[in-house]
Amino acid sequence: MIIAIPIEKEQFDSTISTTFARSNYFAIVDKSNGKVQITENLFKDIQKGAGIKLFHWLIEKQNIDALLAFEMGYKMQQMATEASLQIIIINEHSKTLNQLLEYMNINPKTAFSS
Amino acid sequence: MPRPRQKSKIQSPPRAKAFMPVGYYKQQSDAIQLKIEEFEVFRLLDYEGLTQVEAAKIMQISRSGVARIYEKARFKLAKALTEAKKINIEGGENMFDNNWFECERCDSKFNSTDESKIGACPLCSSQNIHQINE
Ligand SMILES: [Zn+2]
């Protein structure tokens, strides 16, 4: 399972973004091999249709099958539901990427992939 | 007899089950019961900033239904804030957009995708999960 996680900063101790589509960065986490890639959200400053462009990029270029968010807009959730993606809503956005990786039994020290 | 209402479609379960006033110590006799569709209309219009027409499409009810539910939600919230009442968010005539589950270990909520039966939390792999019913 490949999960897209919206994060504030380009680092493992970053907190989760409160908005999904306008997040600064995404951590793309591959649960099957424990690899994590942090990538900039190239669509966050687009005025209209940022969510749709981001969604297609996540599906087609990053091959994700799950989205994690604190709060997800209805359009993003509709697209995710239609594409049969897994949606994970966490309870507090003060959690860091490191803490989420710990939940997934992924060691941040060996998780970096280029 | 009231006419049968269309069930409102709810995007996802509300995060909190209830809100409590602080600094008001009188025994609470009656709490405000905010229905889940009232919460959802309030959220879609005032948090997501949608129009009543857009909200109606998402919730699969009429525009006038949205307006009616919104009026009730606003009055209940104003009453709760003014009179310092507890707010319970529960019940109503609604159905969730997905089958939602909650993990008791990491507190996250997740949907079930149609092809697989969910046996464990996709985040922490705990099997201590339960389905959220409206
Ligand atoms: Zn869990």
Coordinates of N, CA and C in Angstrom, one line a residue, chain B:
Chain B
M1 N -49.4 13.9 9.8 CA -48.2 13.1 9.8 C -47.1 13.7 9.0
P2 N -45.8 13.8 9.5 CA -44.8 14.4 8.8 C -44.4 13.6 7.5
R3 N -44.1 14.3 6.5 CA -43.8 13.6 5.3 C -42.4 12.9 5.4
P4 N -42.2 11.8 4.8 CA -40.9 11.1 5.0 C -39.8 11.9 4.3
R5 N -38.7 11.9 5.0 CA -37.6 12.7 4.5 C -36.6 11.9 3.8
Q6 N -35.9 12.5 2.9 CA -34.8 11.8 2.2 C -33.6 11.8 3.2
K7 N -32.9 10.7 3.3 CA -31.8 10.6 4.1 C -30.6 11.4 3.6
S8 N -30.0 12.2 4.4 CA -28.9 13.1 4.0 C -27.6 12.2 3.9
K9 N -26.9 12.5 2.9 CA -25.6 11.8 2.7 C -24.5 12.5 3.5
I10 N -23.8 11.9 4.3 CA -22.8 12.5 5.2 C -21.4 12.1 4.7
Q11 N -20.5 13.1 4.5 CA -19.2 12.8 3.9 C -18.4 11.9 4.9
S12 N -18.2 12.3 6.1 CA -17.5 11.5 7.1 C -18.0 11.8 8.5
P13 N -17.8 10.9 9.4 CA -18.4 11.1 10.8 C -17.8 12.3 11.4
P14 N -18.6 13.1 12.2 CA -18.0 14.2 12.9 C -16.9 13.7 13.9
R15 N -15.8 14.6 14.0 CA -14.7 14.3 14.8 C -15.0 14.0 16.3
A16 N -15.9 14.9 16.8 CA -16.2 14.9 18.3 C -17.7 14.4 18.4
K17 N -17.9 13.7 19.5 CA -19.3 13.2 19.7 C -20.1 14.2 20.5
A18 N -19.3 15.1 21.2 CA -20.0 16.1 22.1 C -19.1 17.3 22.4
F19 N -19.7 18.4 22.7 CA -18.9 19.6 23.2 C -19.5 20.0 24.6
M20 N -18.6 20.4 25.5 CA -19.0 20.8 26.9 C -18.6 22.2 27.1
P21 N -19.5 23.0 27.8 CA -19.1 24.3 28.2 C -18.1 24.3 29.3
V22 N -17.3 25.3 29.4 CA -16.3 25.4 30.5 C -16.6 26.5 31.4
G23 N -16.4 26.5 32.7 CA -16.7 27.6 33.6 C -18.1 27.7 33.9
Y24 N -18.9 26.7 33.7 CA -20.3 26.7 34.0 C -20.6 25.4 34.7
Y25 N -20.8 25.5 36.0 CA -20.8 24.3 36.8 C -22.1 23.8 37.2
K26 N -23.2 24.5 36.8 CA -24.5 24.0 37.2 C -24.7 22.6 36.5
Q27 N -25.4 21.8 37.2 CA -25.7 20.5 36.7 C -26.5 20.7 35.3
Q28 N -26.0 20.0 34.3 CA -26.6 20.1 33.0 C -27.8 19.3 33.0
S29 N -29.0 19.9 32.8 CA -30.2 19.0 32.8 C -30.5 18.6 31.4
D30 N -30.4 19.5 30.4 CA -30.7 19.1 29.1 C -29.6 19.6 28.1
A31 N -29.1 18.7 27.3 CA -28.1 19.0 26.3 C -28.8 19.3 25.0
I32 N -28.2 20.0 24.1 CA -28.7 20.3 22.8 C -28.3 19.0 21.9
Q33 N -29.3 18.5 21.3 CA -29.1 17.4 20.4 C -28.9 17.9 18.9
L34 N -27.7 17.9 18.5 CA -27.4 18.4 17.1 C -27.4 17.1 16.3
K35 N -28.3 17.0 15.3 CA -28.3 15.8 14.4 C -27.1 15.9 13.5
I36 N -26.6 14.7 13.1 CA -25.4 14.7 12.2 C -25.6 15.4 10.9
E37 N -26.8 15.4 10.4 CA -27.0 16.2 9.1 C -27.0 17.7 9.4
E38 N -27.4 18.1 10.6 CA -27.4 19.5 10.9 C -25.9 20.0 11.1
F39 N -25.1 19.1 11.7 CA -23.7 19.4 11.8 C -23.1 19.5 10.4
E40 N -23.4 18.5 9.5 CA -22.9 18.4 8.2 C -23.2 19.7 7.3
V41 N -24.5 20.1 7.4 CA -24.9 21.3 6.6 C -24.1 22.5 7.1
F42 N -24.0 22.7 8.4 CA -23.3 23.8 9.0 C -21.8 23.8 8.6
R43 N -21.2 22.6 8.6 CA -19.8 22.4 8.2 C -19.6 22.7 6.7
L44 N -20.5 22.2 5.8 CA -20.4 22.4 4.4 C -20.5 23.9 4.0
L45 N -21.5 24.6 4.6 CA -21.8 26.0 4.3 C -20.8 26.9 4.9
D46 N -20.5 26.7 6.2 CA -19.7 27.7 6.9 C -18.3 27.4 7.1
Y47 N -17.9 26.1 7.0 CA -16.5 25.7 7.0 C -15.9 25.6 5.6
E48 N -16.6 24.8 4.8 CA -16.1 24.6 3.4 C -16.5 25.8 2.5
G49 N -17.5 26.6 3.0 CA -17.9 27.8 2.2 C -18.7 27.5 0.9
L50 N -19.4 26.4 0.9 CA -20.2 26.0 -0.2 C -21.5 26.8 -0.2
T51 N -22.2 26.8 -1.4 CA -23.5 27.4 -1.5 C -24.5 26.3 -1.1
Q52 N -25.7 26.7 -0.9 CA -26.8 25.7 -0.5 C -27.0 24.7 -1.6
V53 N -26.9 25.2 -2.9 CA -27.1 24.3 -4.0 C -26.0 23.2 -4.1
E54 N -24.8 23.7 -3.8 CA -23.7 22.7 -3.8 C -23.8 21.7 -2.7
A55 N -24.2 22.2 -1.5 CA -24.4 21.3 -0.3 C -25.5 20.3 -0.6
A56 N -26.6 20.8 -1.3 CA -27.7 19.9 -1.6 C -27.3 18.8 -2.5
K57 N -26.4 19.1 -3.4 CA -26.0 18.1 -4.4 C -25.1 17.0 -3.6
I58 N -24.3 17.4 -2.8 CA -23.4 16.5 -2.0 C -24.2 15.6 -1.1
M59 N -25.2 16.3 -0.4 CA -26.0 15.5 0.6 C -27.1 14.8 0.0
Q60 N -27.3 15.0 -1.3 CA -28.4 14.3 -2.0 C -29.8 14.6 -1.4
I61 N -30.0 15.9 -1.1 CA -31.3 16.3 -0.6 C -31.7 17.6 -1.4
S62 N -32.9 18.1 -1.2 CA -33.3 19.3 -1.9 C -32.6 20.5 -1.3
R63 N -32.6 21.6 -2.1 CA -32.0 22.9 -1.7 C -32.8 23.4 -0.5
S64 N -34.1 23.3 -0.6 CA -35.0 23.7 0.5 C -34.7 22.9 1.8
G65 N -34.4 21.6 1.6 CA -34.1 20.8 2.7 C -32.8 21.2 3.4
V66 N -31.8 21.6 2.6 CA -30.6 22.2 3.2 C -30.9 23.4 4.0
A67 N -31.7 24.3 3.4 CA -32.0 25.6 4.1 C -32.7 25.3 5.4
R68 N -33.6 24.4 5.4 CA -34.4 24.0 6.6 C -33.4 23.5 7.7
I69 N -32.6 22.6 7.3 CA -31.6 21.9 8.3 C -30.7 23.0 8.8
Y70 N -30.2 23.9 7.9 CA -29.3 24.9 8.3 C -29.9 25.9 9.4
E71 N -31.1 26.2 9.1 CA -31.8 27.1 10.1 C -31.8 26.4 11.5
K72 N -32.2 25.1 11.5 CA -32.2 24.4 12.8 C -30.8 24.3 13.4
A73 N -29.8 24.0 12.6 CA -28.5 23.9 13.1 C -28.0 25.2 13.8
R74 N -28.3 26.3 13.1 CA -27.8 27.6 13.6 C -28.5 28.0 14.9
F75 N -29.8 27.7 14.9 CA -30.6 28.0 16.2 C -30.1 27.2 17.3
K76 N -29.8 25.9 17.1 CA -29.4 25.0 18.2 C -28.0 25.5 18.6
L77 N -27.1 25.8 17.7 CA -25.7 26.2 18.1 C -25.8 27.5 18.9
A78 N -26.6 28.5 18.4 CA -26.7 29.8 19.1 C -27.3 29.6 20.5
K79 N -28.3 28.7 20.6 CA -28.9 28.4 21.9 C -27.8 27.7 22.9
A80 N -27.1 26.8 22.3 CA -26.1 26.1 23.2 C -25.0 27.1 23.6
L81 N -24.6 27.9 22.7 CA -23.5 28.9 23.1 C -24.0 29.9 24.1
T82 N -25.2 30.4 23.9 CA -25.8 31.4 24.8 C -26.2 30.8 26.1
E83 N -26.8 29.7 26.2 CA -27.2 29.1 27.4 C -26.2 28.2 28.1
A84 N -25.0 28.1 27.5 CA -24.0 27.2 28.0 C -24.5 25.8 28.2
K85 N -24.9 25.2 27.1 CA -25.4 23.8 27.1 C -24.4 22.9 26.4
K86 N -24.4 21.7 26.9 CA -23.6 20.7 26.2 C -24.3 20.4 24.9
I87 N -23.4 20.1 23.9 CA -23.9 19.8 22.5 C -23.6 18.3 22.3
N88 N -24.6 17.5 22.1 CA -24.3 16.1 21.6 C -24.5 16.1 20.1
I89 N -23.6 15.5 19.4 CA -23.8 15.3 17.9 C -24.1 13.9 17.6
E90 N -25.3 13.6 17.3 CA -25.7 12.2 17.1 C -27.1 12.2 16.4
G91 N -27.4 11.0 15.8 CA -28.7 10.7 15.3 C -29.1 11.5 14.1
G92 N -30.4 11.4 13.7 CA -30.9 12.1 12.6 C -31.2 11.1 11.5
E93 N -31.5 11.7 10.3 CA -31.9 10.9 9.1 C -30.8 11.0 8.1
N94 N -29.8 10.1 8.2 CA -28.6 10.2 7.4 C -27.9 8.9 7.1
M95 N -27.0 8.9 6.2 CA -26.2 7.8 5.9 C -24.8 8.3 5.5
F96 N -23.8 7.5 5.9 CA -22.4 8.0 5.6 C -22.1 7.6 4.1
D97 N -21.2 8.4 3.5 CA -20.8 8.2 2.1 C -20.0 7.0 2.0
N98 N -19.4 6.5 3.0 CA -18.5 5.3 3.0 C -18.8 4.5 4.2
N99 N -18.3 3.3 4.2 CA -18.3 2.5 5.5 C -17.1 3.0 6.3
W100 N -17.4 3.6 7.4 CA -16.3 4.1 8.2 C -16.0 3.3 9.4
F101 N -14.7 3.1 9.7 CA -14.2 2.4 10.9 C -13.3 3.3 11.7
E102 N -13.2 2.9 13.0 CA -12.4 3.7 13.9 C -11.4 2.7 14.5
C103 N -10.1 3.2 14.7 CA -9.1 2.3 15.3 C -9.0 2.8 16.8
E104 N -9.1 1.8 17.7 CA -9.0 2.2 19.1 C -7.6 2.3 19.6
R105 N -6.6 2.0 18.8 CA -5.2 2.1 19.2 C -4.7 3.5 18.8
C106 N -4.9 3.9 17.5 CA -4.3 5.2 17.0 C -5.4 6.2 16.8
D107 N -6.6 5.9 17.1 CA -7.8 6.9 17.0 C -8.0 7.4 15.6
S108 N -7.5 6.7 14.5 CA -7.8 7.2 13.2 C -9.1 6.6 12.7
K109 N -9.7 7.3 11.7 CA -10.9 6.8 11.1 C -10.5 6.4 9.6
F110 N -11.1 5.4 9.1 CA -10.8 5.0 7.7 C -12.0 4.3 7.1
N111 N -12.0 4.4 5.8 CA -13.2 3.8 5.0 C -12.8 2.4 4.7
S112 N -13.8 1.6 4.2 CA -13.4 0.3 3.7 C -13.6 0.4 2.1
T113 N -12.5 0.0 1.5 CA -12.6 0.0 0.0 C -13.3 -1.3 -0.4
D114 N -14.0 -1.3 -1.5 CA -14.9 -2.4 -1.7 C -14.3 -3.8 -1.9
E115 N -13.1 -3.8 -2.4 CA -12.6 -5.1 -2.7 C -12.1 -5.9 -1.5
S116 N -11.7 -5.2 -0.5 CA -11.2 -6.0 0.7 C -12.0 -5.8 1.9
K117 N -12.1 -6.9 2.7 CA -12.8 -6.8 4.0 C -11.8 -6.3 5.0
I118 N -12.2 -5.3 5.7 CA -11.2 -4.7 6.6 C -11.1 -5.5 7.9
G119 N -9.8 -5.9 8.2 CA -9.6 -6.7 9.5 C -8.7 -5.9 10.4
A120 N -8.0 -4.9 9.8 CA -7.0 -4.2 10.7 C -6.9 -2.8 10.2
C121 N -6.4 -1.9 11.1 CA -6.2 -0.5 10.8 C -5.1 -0.4 9.8
P122 N -5.4 0.4 8.7 CA -4.3 0.6 7.6 C -3.1 1.4 8.1
L123 N -3.3 2.1 9.2 CA -2.1 2.9 9.7 C -1.3 2.1 10.7
C124 N -1.9 1.5 11.7 CA -1.1 0.9 12.8 C -1.2 -0.6 12.8
S125 N -2.1 -1.2 11.9 CA -2.3 -2.6 11.8 C -3.0 -3.2 13.0
S126 N -3.5 -2.4 13.9 CA -4.2 -3.0 15.1 C -5.5 -3.6 14.6
Q127 N -5.9 -4.7 15.3 CA -7.1 -5.4 14.9 C -8.3 -4.9 15.8
N128 N -7.9 -4.0 16.7 CA -8.9 -3.4 17.6 C -9.6 -2.3 17.0
I129 N -10.5 -2.6 16.0 CA -11.2 -1.6 15.3 C -12.7 -1.8 15.4
H130 N -13.5 -0.8 15.2 CA -15.0 -1.0 15.1 C -15.6 -0.1 14.1
Q131 N -16.7 -0.6 13.5 CA -17.4 0.2 12.5 C -18.2 1.3 13.2
I132 N -18.2 2.5 12.5 CA -18.9 3.6 13.1 C -20.3 3.6 12.5
N133 N -21.3 3.5 13.3 CA -22.7 3.6 12.8 C -23.3 4.9 13.1
E134 N -24.1 5.4 12.2 CA -24.7 6.7 12.4 C -25.8 6.6 13.4

